[in-house]
mmCIF file of C-alpha atoms in Angstrom:
data_model
loop_
_atom_site.group_PDB
_atom_site.id
_atom_site.type_symbol
_atom_site.label_atom_id
_atom_site.label_comp_id
_atom_site.label_asym_id
_atom_site.label_seq_id
_atom_site.Cartn_x
_atom_site.Cartn_y
_atom_site.Cartn_z
ATOM 1 C CA MET A 1 14.695 4.634 -10.128
ATOM 2 C CA THR A 2 12.530 7.472 -8.865
ATOM 3 C CA THR A 3 13.085 11.070 -7.936
ATOM 4 C CA ALA A 4 14.226 11.725 -4.371
ATOM 5 C CA PRO A 5 11.248 12.301 -2.063
ATOM 6 C CA GLY A 6 10.978 15.723 -0.487
ATOM 7 C CA PRO A 7 10.235 16.708 3.088
ATOM 8 C CA ILE A 8 6.774 17.439 4.405
ATOM 9 C CA GLU A 9 6.250 21.163 4.863
ATOM 10 C CA MET A 10 5.447 22.051 8.467
ATOM 11 C CA SER A 11 5.287 25.185 10.556
ATOM 12 C CA PRO A 12 8.292 25.686 12.864
ATOM 13 C CA THR A 13 5.857 26.285 15.737
ATOM 14 C CA ILE A 14 4.475 22.741 15.576
ATOM 15 C CA ALA A 15 5.515 20.494 18.456
ATOM 16 C CA PRO A 16 8.163 17.882 17.568
ATOM 17 C CA LEU A 17 7.285 14.244 17.062
ATOM 18 C CA THR A 18 9.200 10.993 17.398
ATOM 19 C CA VAL A 19 8.310 8.456 14.721
ATOM 20 C CA GLY A 20 9.566 4.888 14.655
ATOM 21 C CA ILE A 21 9.836 2.701 11.563
ATOM 22 C CA LEU A 22 9.233 -0.931 12.491
ATOM 23 C CA SER A 23 11.144 -2.987 9.907
ATOM 24 C CA PHE A 24 12.593 -1.981 6.561
ATOM 25 C CA ALA A 25 11.222 -5.051 4.774
ATOM 26 C CA HIS A 26 8.796 -3.261 2.478
ATOM 27 C CA THR A 27 10.013 -1.480 -0.641
ATOM 28 C CA HIS A 28 8.271 1.717 0.473
ATOM 29 C CA ALA A 29 10.383 1.917 3.644
ATOM 30 C CA SER A 30 13.095 3.750 1.714
ATOM 31 C CA SER A 31 10.773 6.535 0.595
ATOM 32 C CA TYR A 32 9.110 6.877 4.002
ATOM 33 C CA ALA A 33 12.451 7.005 5.812
ATOM 34 C CA ARG A 34 13.891 9.714 3.567
ATOM 35 C CA ILE A 35 10.749 11.841 3.754
ATOM 36 C CA LEU A 36 10.444 11.602 7.538
ATOM 37 C CA ALA A 37 14.174 12.198 8.095
ATOM 38 C CA ALA A 38 13.966 15.367 5.974
ATOM 39 C CA THR A 39 10.867 16.682 7.757
ATOM 40 C CA PRO A 40 11.504 19.446 10.334
ATOM 41 C CA GLY A 41 10.363 18.629 13.834
ATOM 42 C CA VAL A 42 10.391 14.859 13.328
ATOM 43 C CA GLU A 43 12.909 12.546 14.986
ATOM 44 C CA VAL A 44 13.056 9.208 13.194
ATOM 45 C CA LEU A 45 13.987 5.926 14.854
ATOM 46 C CA GLY A 46 14.142 2.605 13.062
ATOM 47 C CA THR A 47 14.579 -1.058 13.826
ATOM 48 C CA ASP A 48 14.857 -3.991 11.453
ATOM 49 C CA PRO A 49 15.435 -7.336 13.178
ATOM 50 C CA GLY A 50 15.087 -9.381 9.956
ATOM 51 C CA PRO A 51 15.278 -11.943 8.452
ATOM 52 C CA TYR A 52 16.938 -10.261 5.478
ATOM 53 C CA ASP A 53 16.465 -11.392 1.888
ATOM 54 C CA PRO A 54 19.621 -11.837 -0.212
ATOM 55 C CA GLY A 55 20.696 -8.768 -2.156
ATOM 56 C CA THR A 56 18.634 -6.364 -0.042
ATOM 57 C CA VAL A 57 20.142 -3.540 2.038
ATOM 58 C CA ARG A 58 18.551 -3.710 5.485
ATOM 59 C CA GLY A 59 19.262 -3.111 9.172
ATOM 60 C CA ALA A 60 21.742 -0.544 10.469
ATOM 61 C CA THR A 61 23.220 -0.026 6.990
ATOM 62 C CA PHE A 62 19.809 0.958 5.605
ATOM 63 C CA ALA A 63 19.202 3.289 8.559
ATOM 64 C CA ALA A 64 22.543 5.048 8.078
ATOM 65 C CA GLU A 65 21.898 5.545 4.363
ATOM 66 C CA HIS A 66 18.497 7.093 5.073
ATOM 67 C CA GLY A 67 19.326 9.346 8.024
ATOM 68 C CA VAL A 68 17.482 7.207 10.584
ATOM 69 C CA THR A 69 18.672 6.541 14.147
ATOM 70 C CA TYR A 70 18.956 2.773 14.442
ATOM 71 C CA VAL A 71 17.604 0.829 17.429
ATOM 72 C CA GLU A 72 18.388 -2.856 17.925
ATOM 73 C CA ASP A 73 14.896 -4.248 18.397
ATOM 74 C CA VAL A 74 11.194 -3.421 18.520
ATOM 75 C CA ALA A 75 10.917 -3.538 22.311
ATOM 76 C CA THR A 76 13.770 -1.059 22.743
ATOM 77 C CA LEU A 77 12.282 1.299 20.176
ATOM 78 C CA LEU A 78 8.828 1.218 21.778
ATOM 79 C CA ALA A 79 10.394 1.755 25.210
ATOM 80 C CA LYS A 80 11.470 5.174 23.913
ATOM 81 C CA ALA A 81 7.758 6.073 23.726
ATOM 82 C CA PRO A 82 7.481 7.213 20.099
ATOM 83 C CA ASP A 83 4.448 9.307 19.225
ATOM 84 C CA ALA A 84 3.814 7.173 16.161
ATOM 85 C CA VAL A 85 5.182 4.271 14.165
ATOM 86 C CA VAL A 86 5.168 3.267 10.521
ATOM 87 C CA ILE A 87 5.004 -0.499 10.032
ATOM 88 C CA CYS A 88 6.894 -1.660 6.944
ATOM 89 C CA ALA A 89 7.295 -5.308 7.938
ATOM 90 C CA GLU A 90 6.319 -8.430 6.043
ATOM 91 C CA ASN A 91 2.534 -8.731 5.760
ATOM 92 C CA THR A 92 2.143 -11.580 8.238
ATOM 93 C CA SER A 93 3.865 -9.491 10.954
ATOM 94 C CA HIS A 94 1.467 -6.536 10.765
ATOM 95 C CA ARG A 95 -0.913 -7.698 13.486
ATOM 96 C CA ALA A 96 1.758 -8.485 16.076
ATOM 97 C CA LEU A 97 3.598 -5.203 15.523
ATOM 98 C CA THR A 98 0.384 -3.181 15.573
ATOM 99 C CA GLU A 99 -0.665 -4.741 18.868
ATOM 100 C CA LEU A 100 2.756 -4.012 20.390
ATOM 101 C CA ALA A 101 2.769 -0.423 19.125
ATOM 102 C CA THR A 102 -0.772 0.413 20.217
ATOM 103 C CA ALA A 103 -0.128 -1.108 23.656
ATOM 104 C CA ALA A 104 2.801 1.321 23.929
ATOM 105 C CA GLY A 105 0.464 4.220 23.075
ATOM 106 C CA ALA A 106 1.837 4.862 19.581
ATOM 107 C CA HIS A 107 -0.299 5.852 16.613
ATOM 108 C CA VAL A 108 0.126 3.468 13.680
ATOM 109 C CA LEU A 109 0.481 3.841 9.923
ATOM 110 C CA CYS A 110 0.572 0.302 8.543
ATOM 111 C CA GLU A 111 1.706 -0.745 5.095
ATOM 112 C CA LYS A 112 -0.826 -2.422 2.842
ATOM 113 C CA PRO A 113 -2.386 -4.917 2.983
ATOM 114 C CA LEU A 114 -3.477 -4.141 6.519
ATOM 115 C CA ALA A 115 -3.234 -7.845 7.391
ATOM 116 C CA THR A 116 -3.439 -11.267 5.760
ATOM 117 C CA SER A 117 -6.725 -12.377 7.351
ATOM 118 C CA ASP A 118 -9.968 -10.658 8.265
ATOM 119 C CA ALA A 119 -9.548 -11.814 11.874
ATOM 120 C CA ASP A 120 -6.134 -10.145 12.123
ATOM 121 C CA ALA A 121 -7.471 -6.908 10.627
ATOM 122 C CA ALA A 122 -10.322 -6.878 13.157
ATOM 123 C CA ALA A 123 -7.871 -7.491 16.009
ATOM 124 C CA MET A 124 -5.674 -4.611 14.847
ATOM 125 C CA ARG A 125 -8.614 -2.223 14.736
ATOM 126 C CA ALA A 126 -9.749 -3.382 18.170
ATOM 127 C CA ALA A 127 -6.259 -2.851 19.606
ATOM 128 C CA ALA A 128 -6.096 0.703 18.248
ATOM 129 C CA ASP A 129 -9.586 1.524 19.521
ATOM 130 C CA ALA A 130 -8.800 0.130 22.986
ATOM 131 C CA ALA A 131 -5.627 2.213 23.189
ATOM 132 C CA GLY A 132 -7.300 5.337 21.824
ATOM 133 C CA VAL A 133 -4.754 5.700 19.004
ATOM 134 C CA ILE A 134 -4.911 6.077 15.229
ATOM 135 C CA LEU A 135 -4.681 3.164 12.814
ATOM 136 C CA MET A 136 -4.144 4.309 9.215
ATOM 137 C CA THR A 137 -3.573 2.171 6.113
ATOM 138 C CA ALA A 138 -0.800 3.160 3.693
ATOM 139 C CA TYR A 139 -2.574 3.845 0.403
ATOM 140 C CA PRO A 140 -0.607 6.736 -1.150
ATOM 141 C CA VAL A 141 -2.409 6.645 -4.514
ATOM 142 C CA ARG A 142 -5.480 7.980 -2.694
ATOM 143 C CA PHE A 143 -3.607 11.321 -2.577
ATOM 144 C CA ALA A 144 -3.053 11.675 -6.328
ATOM 145 C CA SER A 145 -4.572 14.895 -7.719
ATOM 146 C CA VAL A 146 -6.030 13.028 -10.696
ATOM 147 C CA PHE A 147 -7.933 10.773 -8.305
ATOM 148 C CA THR A 148 -9.303 13.601 -6.148
ATOM 149 C CA ASP A 149 -10.375 15.322 -9.369
ATOM 150 C CA LEU A 150 -12.105 12.118 -10.502
ATOM 151 C CA VAL A 151 -13.962 11.855 -7.191
ATOM 152 C CA ALA A 152 -15.116 15.475 -7.533
ATOM 153 C CA ARG A 153 -16.401 14.838 -11.071
ATOM 154 C CA VAL A 154 -18.294 11.731 -9.987
ATOM 155 C CA ARG A 155 -19.775 13.537 -6.972
ATOM 156 C CA ALA A 156 -20.878 16.391 -9.253
ATOM 157 C CA GLY A 157 -22.672 13.934 -11.525
ATOM 158 C CA GLN A 158 -20.527 14.662 -14.577
ATOM 159 C CA LEU A 159 -20.301 10.958 -15.451
ATOM 160 C CA GLY A 160 -23.949 10.235 -14.706
ATOM 161 C CA ASP A 161 -24.698 6.933 -12.992
ATOM 162 C CA ILE A 162 -21.556 4.806 -12.648
ATOM 163 C CA TYR A 163 -21.991 1.283 -13.980
ATOM 164 C CA SER A 164 -18.485 -0.167 -14.439
ATOM 165 C CA ILE A 165 -14.900 0.323 -13.305
ATOM 166 C CA LEU A 166 -11.732 -1.229 -14.695
ATOM 167 C CA GLY A 167 -8.568 -1.088 -12.604
ATOM 168 C CA THR A 168 -5.061 -2.350 -13.222
ATOM 169 C CA ASN A 169 -2.185 -2.650 -10.810
ATOM 170 C CA ASN A 170 0.608 -4.514 -12.531
ATOM 171 C CA GLY A 171 4.331 -4.675 -11.913
ATOM 172 C CA LYS A 172 7.442 -6.787 -11.762
ATOM 173 C CA MET A 173 7.558 -9.985 -9.773
ATOM 174 C CA PRO A 174 9.571 -9.287 -6.577
ATOM 175 C CA LEU A 175 12.527 -11.601 -7.119
ATOM 176 C CA ALA A 176 15.763 -9.608 -7.382
ATOM 177 C CA GLN A 177 15.170 -7.928 -4.007
ATOM 178 C CA ARG A 178 12.676 -8.403 -1.183
ATOM 179 C CA SER A 179 11.738 -11.851 -2.404
ATOM 180 C CA TRP A 180 9.626 -12.315 0.751
ATOM 181 C CA PHE A 181 6.710 -11.060 -1.374
ATOM 182 C CA THR A 182 6.733 -14.504 -3.041
ATOM 183 C CA ASP A 183 7.002 -16.466 0.244
ATOM 184 C CA PRO A 184 3.437 -17.198 1.427
ATOM 185 C CA ALA A 185 4.620 -17.697 5.020
ATOM 186 C CA ARG A 186 5.648 -14.029 5.137
ATOM 187 C CA SER A 187 3.497 -12.390 2.467
ATOM 188 C CA GLY A 188 0.248 -14.297 2.876
ATOM 189 C CA GLY A 189 -0.195 -14.567 -0.880
ATOM 190 C CA GLY A 190 1.106 -13.433 -4.249
ATOM 191 C CA ALA A 191 -0.048 -10.921 -6.851
ATOM 192 C CA LEU A 192 -3.637 -11.102 -5.561
ATOM 193 C CA LEU A 193 -2.764 -9.884 -2.074
ATOM 194 C CA ASP A 194 -0.040 -7.524 -3.269
ATOM 195 C CA HIS A 195 -1.915 -5.584 -5.939
ATOM 196 C CA VAL A 196 -5.690 -5.774 -5.530
ATOM 197 C CA VAL A 197 -5.930 -3.631 -2.394
ATOM 198 C CA HIS A 198 -4.597 -0.382 -3.912
ATOM 199 C CA VAL A 199 -7.283 -0.374 -6.610
ATOM 200 C CA ALA A 200 -9.930 -1.581 -4.156
ATOM 201 C CA ASP A 201 -9.126 1.432 -1.974
ATOM 202 C CA LEU A 202 -9.746 3.879 -4.824
ATOM 203 C CA ILE A 203 -13.036 2.185 -5.666
ATOM 204 C CA ASP A 204 -14.011 2.199 -1.976
ATOM 205 C CA ALA A 205 -13.418 5.961 -1.778
ATOM 206 C CA LEU A 206 -15.126 6.614 -5.105
ATOM 207 C CA LEU A 207 -18.314 4.631 -4.516
ATOM 208 C CA GLY A 208 -18.651 4.907 -0.742
ATOM 209 C CA GLU A 209 -20.109 1.406 -0.472
ATOM 210 C CA GLY A 210 -18.775 -1.996 0.439
ATOM 211 C CA ALA A 211 -18.423 -4.886 -1.981
ATOM 212 C CA GLU A 212 -21.254 -7.422 -2.226
ATOM 213 C CA GLU A 213 -19.816 -10.278 -4.281
ATOM 214 C CA VAL A 214 -16.342 -11.247 -5.529
ATOM 215 C CA HIS A 215 -15.250 -13.655 -8.260
ATOM 216 C CA ALA A 216 -11.549 -14.247 -8.916
ATOM 217 C CA VAL A 217 -9.285 -16.388 -11.049
ATOM 218 C CA THR A 218 -5.520 -16.734 -10.675
ATOM 219 C CA ASN A 219 -2.687 -18.723 -12.228
ATOM 220 C CA ARG A 220 1.097 -19.076 -12.342
ATOM 221 C CA ILE A 221 1.510 -18.748 -16.093
ATOM 222 C CA LEU A 222 3.662 -15.622 -15.723
ATOM 223 C CA ARG A 223 7.284 -16.496 -14.889
ATOM 224 C CA PRO A 224 6.832 -20.240 -14.339
ATOM 225 C CA ASP A 225 10.632 -20.493 -14.247
ATOM 226 C CA ALA A 226 10.694 -18.549 -10.964
ATOM 227 C CA GLY A 227 9.422 -21.556 -9.026
ATOM 228 C CA VAL A 228 7.366 -19.495 -6.569
ATOM 229 C CA ASP A 229 4.534 -20.936 -4.476
ATOM 230 C CA VAL A 230 2.095 -18.042 -5.000
ATOM 231 C CA GLU A 231 -0.100 -16.799 -7.832
ATOM 232 C CA THR A 232 1.688 -14.546 -10.332
ATOM 233 C CA GLY A 233 -1.367 -13.376 -12.259
ATOM 234 C CA GLY A 234 -5.024 -12.834 -11.585
ATOM 235 C CA VAL A 235 -8.250 -10.993 -12.340
ATOM 236 C CA VAL A 236 -10.862 -10.055 -9.745
ATOM 237 C CA SER A 237 -14.464 -9.064 -10.508
ATOM 238 C CA ILE A 238 -16.420 -7.251 -7.805
ATOM 239 C CA ARG A 239 -20.144 -6.491 -7.665
ATOM 240 C CA TYR A 240 -21.385 -3.622 -5.475
ATOM 241 C CA PRO A 241 -24.901 -3.124 -4.045
ATOM 242 C CA SER A 242 -25.562 -0.236 -6.440
ATOM 243 C CA GLY A 243 -25.016 -2.567 -9.395
ATOM 244 C CA VAL A 244 -21.532 -1.333 -10.277
ATOM 245 C CA ILE A 245 -19.221 -4.045 -11.605
ATOM 246 C CA ALA A 246 -15.479 -3.516 -11.065
ATOM 247 C CA THR A 247 -12.669 -5.572 -12.549
ATOM 248 C CA ILE A 248 -9.070 -5.518 -11.289
ATOM 249 C CA ASP A 249 -6.051 -6.968 -13.109
ATOM 250 C CA CYS A 250 -3.475 -7.577 -10.372
ATOM 251 C CA SER A 251 -0.835 -9.512 -12.344
ATOM 252 C CA TRP A 252 2.944 -9.366 -11.955
ATOM 253 C CA SER A 253 3.114 -9.000 -15.728
ATOM 254 C CA HIS A 254 6.027 -6.603 -16.284
ATOM 255 C CA PRO A 255 9.372 -8.163 -17.293
ATOM 256 C CA GLU A 256 12.354 -7.549 -15.040
ATOM 257 C CA SER A 257 14.116 -5.639 -17.822
ATOM 258 C CA ALA A 258 11.268 -3.139 -18.257
ATOM 259 C CA PRO A 259 12.180 0.516 -17.509
ATOM 260 C CA ASN A 260 9.470 0.847 -14.877
ATOM 261 C CA TRP A 261 8.525 -0.455 -11.452
ATOM 262 C CA GLY A 262 4.788 -0.994 -11.945
ATOM 263 C CA GLY A 263 1.757 1.123 -12.441
ATOM 264 C CA LEU A 264 -1.860 1.687 -11.561
ATOM 265 C CA THR A 265 -4.700 2.879 -13.776
ATOM 266 C CA LEU A 266 -8.432 3.309 -13.230
ATOM 267 C CA GLU A 267 -11.209 3.635 -15.797
ATOM 268 C CA VAL A 268 -14.646 4.738 -14.627
ATOM 269 C CA HIS A 269 -17.637 4.449 -16.973
ATOM 270 C CA GLY A 270 -20.986 6.135 -16.417
ATOM 271 C CA THR A 271 -24.167 6.848 -18.333
ATOM 272 C CA ALA A 272 -22.938 10.365 -19.185
ATOM 273 C CA GLY A 273 -19.236 9.798 -19.779
ATOM 274 C CA SER A 274 -16.027 7.977 -18.962
ATOM 275 C CA VAL A 275 -12.725 8.954 -17.333
ATOM 276 C CA ARG A 276 -9.402 7.146 -17.251
ATOM 277 C CA ILE A 277 -6.662 8.147 -14.807
ATOM 278 C CA ASP A 278 -3.006 7.138 -14.666
ATOM 279 C CA PRO A 279 -1.552 8.559 -11.424
ATOM 280 C CA PHE A 280 2.031 7.661 -12.386
ATOM 281 C CA ALA A 281 1.992 9.002 -15.937
ATOM 282 C CA ALA A 282 4.329 11.860 -14.946
ATOM 283 C CA HIS A 283 7.656 10.111 -15.491
ATOM 284 C CA VAL A 284 10.493 9.487 -17.883
ATOM 285 C CA ALA A 285 11.813 5.998 -18.551
ATOM 286 C CA GLY A 286 14.591 4.347 -20.478
ATOM 287 C CA TYR A 287 17.984 2.730 -20.010
ATOM 288 C CA ASP A 288 21.444 3.825 -18.910
ATOM 289 C CA ALA A 289 24.760 2.022 -18.443
ATOM 290 C CA ASP A 290 23.431 0.297 -15.317
ATOM 291 C CA GLY A 291 20.182 -0.903 -16.872
ATOM 292 C CA GLU A 292 16.570 0.233 -16.768
ATOM 293 C CA VAL A 293 15.643 3.684 -15.424
ATOM 294 C CA TRP A 294 12.267 4.961 -14.236
ATOM 295 C CA ALA A 295 12.153 8.531 -12.888
ATOM 296 C CA GLY A 296 8.926 10.020 -11.652
ATOM 297 C CA PHE A 297 8.268 13.717 -11.251
ATOM 298 C CA GLY A 298 5.469 15.864 -9.891
ATOM 299 C CA ALA A 299 3.765 15.532 -6.519
ATOM 300 C CA ASP A 300 5.178 13.003 -4.067
ATOM 301 C CA LEU A 301 2.220 10.854 -3.036
ATOM 302 C CA ASP A 302 4.132 9.235 -0.165
ATOM 303 C CA ALA A 303 4.835 12.692 1.271
ATOM 304 C CA ARG A 304 1.170 13.660 0.997
ATOM 305 C CA MET A 305 0.122 10.465 2.765
ATOM 306 C CA LEU A 306 2.676 10.915 5.554
ATOM 307 C CA GLY A 307 1.560 14.522 5.907
ATOM 308 C CA GLU A 308 -2.021 13.337 6.450
ATOM 309 C CA PHE A 309 -0.827 10.845 9.072
ATOM 310 C CA LEU A 310 1.365 13.288 11.005
ATOM 311 C CA ASP A 311 -1.333 15.962 10.985
ATOM 312 C CA ALA A 312 -3.827 13.442 12.366
ATOM 313 C CA VAL A 313 -1.335 12.449 15.080
ATOM 314 C CA ARG A 314 -0.918 16.081 16.096
ATOM 315 C CA THR A 315 -4.617 16.989 15.985
ATOM 316 C CA GLY A 316 -6.208 13.735 17.137
ATOM 317 C CA ARG A 317 -8.532 13.500 14.136
ATOM 318 C CA THR A 318 -9.162 10.294 12.201
ATOM 319 C CA PRO A 319 -7.069 10.185 9.023
ATOM 320 C CA GLN A 320 -8.105 8.628 5.756
ATOM 321 C CA PRO A 321 -7.704 5.902 4.669
ATOM 322 C CA ASP A 322 -8.107 4.481 8.170
ATOM 323 C CA GLY A 323 -8.116 0.954 9.555
ATOM 324 C CA ALA A 324 -11.742 0.447 8.554
ATOM 325 C CA VAL A 325 -10.799 1.078 4.921
ATOM 326 C CA GLY A 326 -7.886 -1.316 5.260
ATOM 327 C CA ALA A 327 -10.203 -4.002 6.616
ATOM 328 C CA ARG A 328 -12.830 -3.514 3.880
ATOM 329 C CA THR A 329 -10.278 -3.694 1.081
ATOM 330 C CA LEU A 330 -8.623 -6.732 2.644
ATOM 331 C CA ALA A 331 -12.036 -8.416 2.804
ATOM 332 C CA ILE A 332 -12.206 -8.186 -0.988
ATOM 333 C CA VAL A 333 -8.875 -10.014 -1.245
ATOM 334 C CA THR A 334 -9.776 -12.729 1.242
ATOM 335 C CA ALA A 335 -13.086 -13.231 -0.598
ATOM 336 C CA ALA A 336 -11.111 -13.453 -3.841
ATOM 337 C CA GLN A 337 -8.881 -16.115 -2.303
ATOM 338 C CA ARG A 338 -11.951 -18.116 -1.264
ATOM 339 C CA SER A 339 -13.417 -17.662 -4.735
ATOM 340 C CA VAL A 340 -10.269 -19.048 -6.359
ATOM 341 C CA GLU A 341 -10.373 -22.056 -4.057
ATOM 342 C CA ALA A 342 -14.090 -22.690 -4.625
ATOM 343 C CA GLY A 343 -14.100 -21.869 -8.340
ATOM 344 C CA GLN A 344 -17.184 -19.694 -8.010
ATOM 345 C CA PRO A 345 -18.310 -16.231 -6.795
ATOM 346 C CA VAL A 346 -18.250 -15.517 -3.066
ATOM 347 C CA ARG A 347 -20.611 -13.163 -1.250
ATOM 348 C CA LEU A 348 -19.261 -10.855 1.436
#
């Protein structure tokens, strides 16, 4: 459980926008819908044609609960000429929905990972460029104050020369709800695809250079009783041209009964010092009569990210993280997948 997201603060003189949400499949759709619906000057439409996983509230019921005007299908929603869309569909649907939305002239904020193949990511970027619209990747942790402070310290040389980075992005295996995350036909992969990209984005922003070599190992030791056809645990090592070595633990290692939803940490080590950040440390956790409870407080990172997107839509500037970032971070995952298959490092 988390605190209710708040609206994005906007001037009453700003022109109104219509924003469509294409699918409610992703867990973040709930937060995005509530934030957008509470934002002055934003009309929110949503469509969610399915399929629906058991035990998950979707479709018109979800829309009604979140203050979103429901539309029966994607074509009907895009025919209403929305200014922008937020794609919260299963990973393997991102390319098709992005191409439809950009062809309709809508700016796009797409859930992570941007796609499930490098070719699809390139096609999505090309479609946005051809239509002259924005393509942004949904990486809300980029907007955490502790991360922007870390970037400032690194840029100021306070840590000296960076030589290693350790990132973790762990969580519960998606089984109770939205089990599509464990269906490779819809997700494109397991813990590797789900969790590496968030940390890779932070490293991308911090270092300002692309990865050079990737070595990954995965297994299904965690929750073997679940019977899923994707990796449930993994570690990825990345070498950058500057010599920095980064390691990312992407495992679904939290038990279902844990009073949390996941978490991301980043340790950066340099010749003059080290810094560790935990963007989700501001929370209380425990149990009540209904089970585990996790309640975050402080700045709403989803709201900050949506604010960046809407401002870019209104002003025409390129938001960050954009589609290029999404493609670079996906390339690390696809290289990791090839590394697992080959059993050796893979150069990008």
